[in-house]
Amino acid sequence: MTRGGARTRGAHAGPGRQRSGADPSTGRAEGGGPAGVDGDTDPVSAAWIEYLAAARQLDGVRREATTAAGEQARSVQAAREELTAVRTRLASQEGRLRERGVPAISLVPTPPELTEATRSMAAGPAAVLAALRAARGQADAADAALAARGLPRLAAWPSRPRNLLVYAPLALLVPVLQVALFVATGTGVASVAALICGLPMPAVAFVAGWVGVGRLFPPPDGRRVDRTARLGALVCLVPAVLVSAGLLLAMLAG
């Protein structure tokens, strides 16, 4: 009776332990996870990994947005500064053109020009900045044309040959008069007086050329006049020194 009862209890207890434990054929628990591991661990890990990936992606988007916003802000600031400079230049040019008799209606943009300008500025601050820089280039060209004052071809020359046309005649004026006076009067008092009076004339010629270059070829607004001072001083000094030395030797020989 005892052995038979033990077998009966063992037969009834065996299936119960197998259902509550692990499947011996697969080694996995009833919840589907690895045997001996809680079934909620894998979903939490997967969710955490997805969260980290989403956080990294969001941080990248935030950085790109910050960079784009910074670039746009810099473009807007540069466009504002450029607009102020262009407006100042255009106001100055408008006044100068009106002084020369240009009708006011000719200085007002036409509707097609306004439409084209509006279309070019609809692409954002970068496009506006590019358009304003192009306008400044056109204003520079207009200033150069206005600064010529009847000498547009000479104003477009390089500064050295252009300024030489101003310094050279002034530098040769007094030496030519000295030579002419010496030829006419010989080694007399008039020639000696002309030679003495001609000594400070290179400085006078240089100052006159300095002023003349600024008056004949004024630069665009906000820029300095390129007067080529060293070239002007050399051009004014050399003829005076050579002529004075030649006249002095001629007087001594006479």
PDB file of C-alpha atoms in Angstrom:
ATOM      1  CA  MET A   1       0.000   0.000   0.000  1.00  0.00           C
ATOM      2  CA  THR A   2       2.803   2.450   0.784  1.00  0.00           C
ATOM      3  CA  ARG A   3       4.702   1.907  -2.478  1.00  0.00           C
ATOM      4  CA  GLY A   4       1.599   2.039  -4.564  1.00  0.00           C
ATOM      5  CA  GLY A   5       0.446   5.235  -2.860  1.00  0.00           C
ATOM      6  CA  ALA A   6       3.873   6.873  -3.425  1.00  0.00           C
ATOM      7  CA  ARG A   7       3.757   6.072  -7.093  1.00  0.00           C
ATOM      8  CA  THR A   8       0.300   7.587  -7.363  1.00  0.00           C
ATOM      9  CA  ARG A   9       1.353  10.797  -5.603  1.00  0.00           C
ATOM     10  CA  GLY A  10       4.539  11.016  -7.712  1.00  0.00           C
ATOM     11  CA  ALA A  11       2.579  10.562 -10.913  1.00  0.00           C
ATOM     12  CA  HIS A  12       0.214  13.350  -9.964  1.00  0.00           C
ATOM     13  CA  ALA A  13       3.003  15.714  -8.762  1.00  0.00           C
ATOM     14  CA  GLY A  14       5.363  15.317 -11.759  1.00  0.00           C
ATOM     15  CA  PRO A  15       3.281  17.078 -14.407  1.00  0.00           C
ATOM     16  CA  GLY A  16       2.613  19.996 -12.034  1.00  0.00           C
ATOM     17  CA  ARG A  17       6.323  20.674 -11.502  1.00  0.00           C
ATOM     18  CA  GLN A  18       7.005  20.459 -15.224  1.00  0.00           C
ATOM     19  CA  ARG A  19       4.338  23.028 -16.086  1.00  0.00           C
ATOM     20  CA  SER A  20       5.647  25.534 -13.529  1.00  0.00           C
ATOM     21  CA  GLY A  21       9.309  25.125 -14.475  1.00  0.00           C
ATOM     22  CA  ALA A  22      11.348  25.346 -17.661  1.00  0.00           C
ATOM     23  CA  ASP A  23      10.765  23.315 -20.767  1.00  0.00           C
ATOM     24  CA  PRO A  24      13.548  20.736 -20.753  1.00  0.00           C
ATOM     25  CA  SER A  25      13.600  20.495 -24.538  1.00  0.00           C
ATOM     26  CA  THR A  26      14.118  24.258 -25.219  1.00  0.00           C
ATOM     27  CA  GLY A  27      15.610  25.588 -21.997  1.00  0.00           C
ATOM     28  CA  ARG A  28      13.226  28.634 -22.020  1.00  0.00           C
ATOM     29  CA  ALA A  29      10.728  29.701 -19.407  1.00  0.00           C
ATOM     30  CA  GLU A  30       7.012  29.999 -19.898  1.00  0.00           C
ATOM     31  CA  GLY A  31       7.245  33.782 -20.392  1.00  0.00           C
ATOM     32  CA  GLY A  32       9.384  33.321 -23.548  1.00  0.00           C
ATOM     33  CA  GLY A  33      12.656  34.699 -22.072  1.00  0.00           C
ATOM     34  CA  PRO A  34      15.797  32.771 -21.260  1.00  0.00           C
ATOM     35  CA  ALA A  35      15.542  30.247 -18.504  1.00  0.00           C
ATOM     36  CA  GLY A  36      16.273  31.800 -15.107  1.00  0.00           C
ATOM     37  CA  VAL A  37      15.891  35.452 -16.434  1.00  0.00           C
ATOM     38  CA  ASP A  38      12.942  37.773 -15.868  1.00  0.00           C
ATOM     39  CA  GLY A  39      10.820  38.131 -19.008  1.00  0.00           C
ATOM     40  CA  ASP A  40      10.558  41.997 -18.671  1.00  0.00           C
ATOM     41  CA  THR A  41      14.325  42.633 -19.093  1.00  0.00           C
ATOM     42  CA  ASP A  42      14.535  42.519 -22.930  1.00  0.00           C
ATOM     43  CA  PRO A  43      11.660  44.975 -23.645  1.00  0.00           C
ATOM     44  CA  VAL A  44      13.117  47.533 -21.221  1.00  0.00           C
ATOM     45  CA  SER A  45      16.552  47.288 -22.816  1.00  0.00           C
ATOM     46  CA  ALA A  46      15.096  47.669 -26.275  1.00  0.00           C
ATOM     47  CA  ALA A  47      13.092  50.719 -25.203  1.00  0.00           C
ATOM     48  CA  TRP A  48      16.183  52.284 -23.613  1.00  0.00           C
ATOM     49  CA  ILE A  49      18.223  51.774 -26.790  1.00  0.00           C
ATOM     50  CA  GLU A  50      15.458  53.348 -28.867  1.00  0.00           C
ATOM     51  CA  TYR A  51      15.320  56.265 -26.455  1.00  0.00           C
ATOM     52  CA  LEU A  52      19.079  56.872 -26.733  1.00  0.00           C
ATOM     53  CA  ALA A  53      18.916  56.772 -30.528  1.00  0.00           C
ATOM     54  CA  ALA A  54      16.030  59.228 -30.578  1.00  0.00           C
ATOM     55  CA  ALA A  55      17.879  61.520 -28.154  1.00  0.00           C
ATOM     56  CA  ARG A  56      20.992  61.505 -30.345  1.00  0.00           C
ATOM     57  CA  GLN A  57      18.927  62.263 -33.439  1.00  0.00           C
ATOM     58  CA  LEU A  58      17.119  65.078 -31.664  1.00  0.00           C
ATOM     59  CA  ASP A  59      20.430  66.563 -30.491  1.00  0.00           C
ATOM     60  CA  GLY A  60      21.762  66.488 -34.062  1.00  0.00           C
ATOM     61  CA  VAL A  61      18.652  68.243 -35.341  1.00  0.00           C
ATOM     62  CA  ARG A  62      18.953  70.831 -32.573  1.00  0.00           C
ATOM     63  CA  ARG A  63      22.579  71.553 -33.436  1.00  0.00           C
ATOM     64  CA  GLU A  64      21.806  71.895 -37.135  1.00  0.00           C
ATOM     65  CA  ALA A  65      18.943  74.252 -36.334  1.00  0.00           C
ATOM     66  CA  THR A  66      21.205  76.328 -34.069  1.00  0.00           C
ATOM     67  CA  THR A  67      23.896  76.553 -36.758  1.00  0.00           C
ATOM     68  CA  ALA A  68      21.374  77.544 -39.414  1.00  0.00           C
ATOM     69  CA  ALA A  69      19.854  80.157 -37.106  1.00  0.00           C
ATOM     70  CA  GLY A  70      23.302  81.612 -36.357  1.00  0.00           C
ATOM     71  CA  GLU A  71      24.208  81.820 -40.032  1.00  0.00           C
ATOM     72  CA  GLN A  72      20.896  83.458 -40.814  1.00  0.00           C
ATOM     73  CA  ALA A  73      21.385  85.992 -38.024  1.00  0.00           C
ATOM     74  CA  ARG A  74      24.861  86.855 -39.324  1.00  0.00           C
ATOM     75  CA  SER A  75      23.491  87.245 -42.841  1.00  0.00           C
ATOM     76  CA  VAL A  76      20.728  89.530 -41.587  1.00  0.00           C
ATOM     77  CA  GLN A  77      23.202  91.704 -39.674  1.00  0.00           C
ATOM     78  CA  ALA A  78      25.549  91.941 -42.666  1.00  0.00           C
ATOM     79  CA  ALA A  79      22.611  92.785 -44.931  1.00  0.00           C
ATOM     80  CA  ARG A  80      21.540  95.592 -42.600  1.00  0.00           C
ATOM     81  CA  GLU A  81      25.032  97.077 -42.553  1.00  0.00           C
ATOM     82  CA  GLU A  82      25.300  96.756 -46.321  1.00  0.00           C
ATOM     83  CA  LEU A  83      21.893  98.389 -46.769  1.00  0.00           C
ATOM     84  CA  THR A  84      22.938 101.360 -44.636  1.00  0.00           C
ATOM     85  CA  ALA A  85      26.123 101.840 -46.667  1.00  0.00           C
ATOM     86  CA  VAL A  86      24.307 101.546 -49.997  1.00  0.00           C
ATOM     87  CA  ARG A  87      21.619 104.009 -48.919  1.00  0.00           C
ATOM     88  CA  THR A  88      24.296 106.540 -47.938  1.00  0.00           C
ATOM     89  CA  ARG A  89      26.053 106.140 -51.262  1.00  0.00           C
ATOM     90  CA  LEU A  90      22.821 106.437 -53.250  1.00  0.00           C
ATOM     91  CA  ALA A  91      21.746 109.563 -51.368  1.00  0.00           C
ATOM     92  CA  SER A  92      25.086 111.214 -52.132  1.00  0.00           C
ATOM     93  CA  GLN A  93      24.901 110.224 -55.787  1.00  0.00           C
ATOM     94  CA  GLU A  94      21.330 111.493 -56.070  1.00  0.00           C
ATOM     95  CA  GLY A  95      22.380 114.905 -54.783  1.00  0.00           C
ATOM     96  CA  ARG A  96      25.296 115.103 -57.195  1.00  0.00           C
ATOM     97  CA  LEU A  97      23.176 114.036 -60.141  1.00  0.00           C
ATOM     98  CA  ARG A  98      20.541 116.640 -59.335  1.00  0.00           C
ATOM     99  CA  GLU A  99      23.256 119.281 -59.194  1.00  0.00           C
ATOM    100  CA  ARG A 100      24.184 118.284 -62.731  1.00  0.00           C
ATOM    101  CA  GLY A 101      20.638 118.735 -63.935  1.00  0.00           C
ATOM    102  CA  VAL A 102      19.416 115.123 -64.015  1.00  0.00           C
ATOM    103  CA  PRO A 103      15.586 115.031 -63.682  1.00  0.00           C
ATOM    104  CA  ALA A 104      14.308 113.630 -60.398  1.00  0.00           C
ATOM    105  CA  ILE A 105      12.001 111.205 -62.181  1.00  0.00           C
ATOM    106  CA  SER A 106      15.008 109.556 -63.797  1.00  0.00           C
ATOM    107  CA  LEU A 107      16.370 108.696 -60.369  1.00  0.00           C
ATOM    108  CA  VAL A 108      13.257 106.752 -59.299  1.00  0.00           C
ATOM    109  CA  PRO A 109      13.193 102.973 -60.030  1.00  0.00           C
ATOM    110  CA  THR A 110      10.596 101.807 -62.540  1.00  0.00           C
ATOM    111  CA  PRO A 111       7.935  99.154 -61.687  1.00  0.00           C
ATOM    112  CA  PRO A 112       9.758  96.378 -63.626  1.00  0.00           C
ATOM    113  CA  GLU A 113      12.946  97.174 -61.702  1.00  0.00           C
ATOM    114  CA  LEU A 114      11.077  97.016 -58.400  1.00  0.00           C
ATOM    115  CA  THR A 115       9.502  93.687 -59.374  1.00  0.00           C
ATOM    116  CA  GLU A 116      12.862  92.216 -60.296  1.00  0.00           C
ATOM    117  CA  ALA A 117      14.423  93.458 -57.064  1.00  0.00           C
ATOM    118  CA  THR A 118      11.576  91.983 -54.998  1.00  0.00           C
ATOM    119  CA  ARG A 119      11.931  88.652 -56.752  1.00  0.00           C
ATOM    120  CA  SER A 120      15.687  88.532 -56.157  1.00  0.00           C
ATOM    121  CA  MET A 121      15.218  89.195 -52.421  1.00  0.00           C
ATOM    122  CA  ALA A 122      12.555  86.550 -51.820  1.00  0.00           C
ATOM    123  CA  ALA A 123      15.112  83.762 -51.353  1.00  0.00           C
ATOM    124  CA  GLY A 124      16.224  84.801 -47.863  1.00  0.00           C
ATOM    125  CA  PRO A 125      18.901  86.903 -46.150  1.00  0.00           C
ATOM    126  CA  ALA A 126      21.767  85.398 -48.160  1.00  0.00           C
ATOM    127  CA  ALA A 127      20.151  86.421 -51.449  1.00  0.00           C
ATOM    128  CA  VAL A 128      19.447  89.891 -50.067  1.00  0.00           C
ATOM    129  CA  LEU A 129      23.076  90.268 -48.995  1.00  0.00           C
ATOM    130  CA  ALA A 130      24.315  89.200 -52.435  1.00  0.00           C
ATOM    131  CA  ALA A 131      21.965  91.693 -54.118  1.00  0.00           C
ATOM    132  CA  LEU A 132      23.127  94.511 -51.851  1.00  0.00           C
ATOM    133  CA  ARG A 133      26.777  93.744 -52.555  1.00  0.00           C
ATOM    134  CA  ALA A 134      26.052  93.827 -56.272  1.00  0.00           C
ATOM    135  CA  ALA A 135      24.350  97.181 -55.770  1.00  0.00           C
ATOM    136  CA  ARG A 136      27.402  98.470 -53.928  1.00  0.00           C
ATOM    137  CA  GLY A 137      29.581  97.437 -56.869  1.00  0.00           C
ATOM    138  CA  GLN A 138      27.330  99.382 -59.219  1.00  0.00           C
ATOM    139  CA  ALA A 139      27.488 102.362 -56.860  1.00  0.00           C
ATOM    140  CA  ASP A 140      31.299 102.190 -56.961  1.00  0.00           C
ATOM    141  CA  ALA A 141      31.227 102.278 -60.755  1.00  0.00           C
ATOM    142  CA  ALA A 142      28.833 105.228 -60.682  1.00  0.00           C
ATOM    143  CA  ASP A 143      31.064 107.079 -58.218  1.00  0.00           C
ATOM    144  CA  ALA A 144      34.052 106.549 -60.467  1.00  0.00           C
ATOM    145  CA  ALA A 145      32.119 107.969 -63.411  1.00  0.00           C
ATOM    146  CA  LEU A 146      30.891 110.953 -61.391  1.00  0.00           C
ATOM    147  CA  ALA A 147      34.341 111.607 -59.963  1.00  0.00           C
ATOM    148  CA  ALA A 148      35.829 111.981 -63.439  1.00  0.00           C
ATOM    149  CA  ARG A 149      34.269 115.455 -63.875  1.00  0.00           C
ATOM    150  CA  GLY A 150      34.586 115.451 -67.607  1.00  0.00           C
ATOM    151  CA  LEU A 151      37.688 113.230 -67.615  1.00  0.00           C
ATOM    152  CA  PRO A 152      36.154 109.747 -67.562  1.00  0.00           C
ATOM    153  CA  ARG A 153      38.963 108.173 -69.545  1.00  0.00           C
ATOM    154  CA  LEU A 154      41.731 109.616 -67.395  1.00  0.00           C
ATOM    155  CA  ALA A 155      39.874 108.714 -64.196  1.00  0.00           C
ATOM    156  CA  ALA A 156      39.945 105.071 -65.252  1.00  0.00           C
ATOM    157  CA  TRP A 157      43.746 105.129 -65.679  1.00  0.00           C
ATOM    158  CA  PRO A 158      46.101 103.735 -63.028  1.00  0.00           C
ATOM    159  CA  SER A 159      47.013 106.300 -60.411  1.00  0.00           C
ATOM    160  CA  ARG A 160      50.700 106.716 -61.377  1.00  0.00           C
ATOM    161  CA  PRO A 161      50.358 107.688 -65.059  1.00  0.00           C
ATOM    162  CA  ARG A 162      47.194 109.659 -64.304  1.00  0.00           C
ATOM    163  CA  ASN A 163      48.863 111.717 -61.575  1.00  0.00           C
ATOM    164  CA  LEU A 164      51.953 112.174 -63.716  1.00  0.00           C
ATOM    165  CA  LEU A 165      49.840 114.258 -66.102  1.00  0.00           C
ATOM    166  CA  VAL A 166      49.284 116.685 -63.223  1.00  0.00           C
ATOM    167  CA  TYR A 167      52.722 116.749 -61.609  1.00  0.00           C
ATOM    168  CA  ALA A 168      54.835 116.913 -64.768  1.00  0.00           C
ATOM    169  CA  PRO A 169      53.536 120.207 -66.254  1.00  0.00           C
ATOM    170  CA  LEU A 170      53.839 121.939 -62.890  1.00  0.00           C
ATOM    171  CA  ALA A 171      57.346 120.582 -62.400  1.00  0.00           C
ATOM    172  CA  LEU A 172      58.496 121.822 -65.825  1.00  0.00           C
ATOM    173  CA  LEU A 173      56.892 125.264 -65.686  1.00  0.00           C
ATOM    174  CA  VAL A 174      59.530 127.098 -63.621  1.00  0.00           C
ATOM    175  CA  PRO A 175      62.612 125.385 -65.170  1.00  0.00           C
ATOM    176  CA  VAL A 176      61.392 126.244 -68.664  1.00  0.00           C
ATOM    177  CA  LEU A 177      60.947 129.898 -67.637  1.00  0.00           C
ATOM    178  CA  GLN A 178      64.427 129.937 -66.121  1.00  0.00           C
ATOM    179  CA  VAL A 179      65.985 128.581 -69.301  1.00  0.00           C
ATOM    180  CA  ALA A 180      64.050 131.047 -71.462  1.00  0.00           C
ATOM    181  CA  LEU A 181      65.144 133.969 -69.256  1.00  0.00           C
ATOM    182  CA  PHE A 182      68.759 132.829 -69.326  1.00  0.00           C
ATOM    183  CA  VAL A 183      68.725 132.550 -73.108  1.00  0.00           C
ATOM    184  CA  ALA A 184      67.174 136.012 -73.413  1.00  0.00           C
ATOM    185  CA  THR A 185      69.341 137.896 -70.884  1.00  0.00           C
ATOM    186  CA  GLY A 186      72.471 135.800 -70.522  1.00  0.00           C
ATOM    187  CA  THR A 187      74.433 135.747 -67.287  1.00  0.00           C
ATOM    188  CA  GLY A 188      72.794 138.845 -65.918  1.00  0.00           C
ATOM    189  CA  VAL A 189      71.089 139.871 -62.748  1.00  0.00           C
ATOM    190  CA  ALA A 190      67.723 138.620 -64.035  1.00  0.00           C
ATOM    191  CA  SER A 191      69.052 135.097 -64.607  1.00  0.00           C
ATOM    192  CA  VAL A 192      70.664 135.007 -61.167  1.00  0.00           C
ATOM    193  CA  ALA A 193      67.438 136.217 -59.553  1.00  0.00           C
ATOM    194  CA  ALA A 194      65.426 133.642 -61.500  1.00  0.00           C
ATOM    195  CA  LEU A 195      67.838 130.902 -60.419  1.00  0.00           C
ATOM    196  CA  ILE A 196      67.552 131.900 -56.765  1.00  0.00           C
ATOM    197  CA  CYS A 197      63.771 132.255 -56.897  1.00  0.00           C
ATOM    198  CA  GLY A 198      63.516 128.870 -58.593  1.00  0.00           C
ATOM    199  CA  LEU A 199      65.036 126.982 -55.650  1.00  0.00           C
ATOM    200  CA  PRO A 200      61.799 126.651 -53.620  1.00  0.00           C
ATOM    201  CA  MET A 201      59.683 126.102 -56.726  1.00  0.00           C
ATOM    202  CA  PRO A 202      59.807 122.251 -56.590  1.00  0.00           C
ATOM    203  CA  ALA A 203      58.000 122.349 -53.239  1.00  0.00           C
ATOM    204  CA  VAL A 204      55.421 124.764 -54.652  1.00  0.00           C
ATOM    205  CA  ALA A 205      54.911 122.568 -57.712  1.00  0.00           C
ATOM    206  CA  PHE A 206      54.470 119.503 -55.530  1.00  0.00           C
ATOM    207  CA  VAL A 207      51.844 121.187 -53.337  1.00  0.00           C
ATOM    208  CA  ALA A 208      49.991 122.445 -56.426  1.00  0.00           C
ATOM    209  CA  GLY A 209      50.059 118.949 -57.930  1.00  0.00           C
ATOM    210  CA  TRP A 210      48.865 117.423 -54.646  1.00  0.00           C
ATOM    211  CA  VAL A 211      45.853 119.739 -54.624  1.00  0.00           C
ATOM    212  CA  GLY A 212      45.232 119.309 -58.353  1.00  0.00           C
ATOM    213  CA  VAL A 213      45.099 115.515 -58.171  1.00  0.00           C
ATOM    214  CA  GLY A 214      42.526 115.706 -55.397  1.00  0.00           C
ATOM    215  CA  ARG A 215      40.401 118.178 -57.340  1.00  0.00           C
ATOM    216  CA  LEU A 216      40.577 116.507 -60.746  1.00  0.00           C
ATOM    217  CA  PHE A 217      40.289 112.869 -59.639  1.00  0.00           C
ATOM    218  CA  PRO A 218      38.307 112.731 -56.378  1.00  0.00           C
ATOM    219  CA  PRO A 219      37.746 109.189 -55.105  1.00  0.00           C
ATOM    220  CA  PRO A 220      34.385 107.625 -54.227  1.00  0.00           C
ATOM    221  CA  ASP A 221      32.884 108.589 -50.900  1.00  0.00           C
ATOM    222  CA  GLY A 222      34.701 107.270 -47.885  1.00  0.00           C
ATOM    223  CA  ARG A 223      38.019 106.590 -49.632  1.00  0.00           C
ATOM    224  CA  ARG A 224      41.354 108.380 -49.679  1.00  0.00           C
ATOM    225  CA  VAL A 225      42.855 110.044 -52.723  1.00  0.00           C
ATOM    226  CA  ASP A 226      45.750 108.091 -54.206  1.00  0.00           C
ATOM    227  CA  ARG A 227      48.114 111.021 -54.849  1.00  0.00           C
ATOM    228  CA  THR A 228      51.334 108.944 -55.280  1.00  0.00           C
ATOM    229  CA  ALA A 229      53.298 111.409 -53.144  1.00  0.00           C
ATOM    230  CA  ARG A 230      56.739 109.870 -53.734  1.00  0.00           C
ATOM    231  CA  LEU A 231      56.316 109.922 -57.484  1.00  0.00           C
ATOM    232  CA  GLY A 232      55.074 113.508 -57.373  1.00  0.00           C
ATOM    233  CA  ALA A 233      57.992 114.685 -55.220  1.00  0.00           C
ATOM    234  CA  LEU A 234      60.512 112.995 -57.511  1.00  0.00           C
ATOM    235  CA  VAL A 235      58.939 114.425 -60.664  1.00  0.00           C
ATOM    236  CA  CYS A 236      58.880 117.937 -59.203  1.00  0.00           C
ATOM    237  CA  LEU A 237      62.434 117.802 -57.834  1.00  0.00           C
ATOM    238  CA  VAL A 238      64.468 116.250 -60.664  1.00  0.00           C
ATOM    239  CA  PRO A 239      63.817 118.861 -63.424  1.00  0.00           C
ATOM    240  CA  ALA A 240      64.450 121.747 -61.027  1.00  0.00           C
ATOM    241  CA  VAL A 241      67.745 120.267 -59.816  1.00  0.00           C
ATOM    242  CA  LEU A 242      68.982 119.493 -63.329  1.00  0.00           C
ATOM    243  CA  VAL A 243      68.073 122.909 -64.747  1.00  0.00           C
ATOM    244  CA  SER A 244      69.487 124.766 -61.752  1.00  0.00           C
ATOM    245  CA  ALA A 245      72.777 122.846 -61.976  1.00  0.00           C
ATOM    246  CA  GLY A 246      72.995 123.481 -65.720  1.00  0.00           C
ATOM    247  CA  LEU A 247      72.312 127.210 -65.375  1.00  0.00           C
ATOM    248  CA  LEU A 248      74.808 127.525 -62.541  1.00  0.00           C
ATOM    249  CA  LEU A 249      77.531 125.836 -64.596  1.00  0.00           C
ATOM    250  CA  ALA A 250      76.700 128.049 -67.591  1.00  0.00           C
ATOM    251  CA  MET A 251      76.936 131.176 -65.456  1.00  0.00           C
ATOM    252  CA  LEU A 252      80.261 130.103 -63.977  1.00  0.00           C
ATOM    253  CA  ALA A 253      81.611 129.321 -67.406  1.00  0.00           C
ATOM    254  CA  GLY A 254      80.387 132.699 -68.742  1.00  0.00           C
TER     255      GLY A 254
END
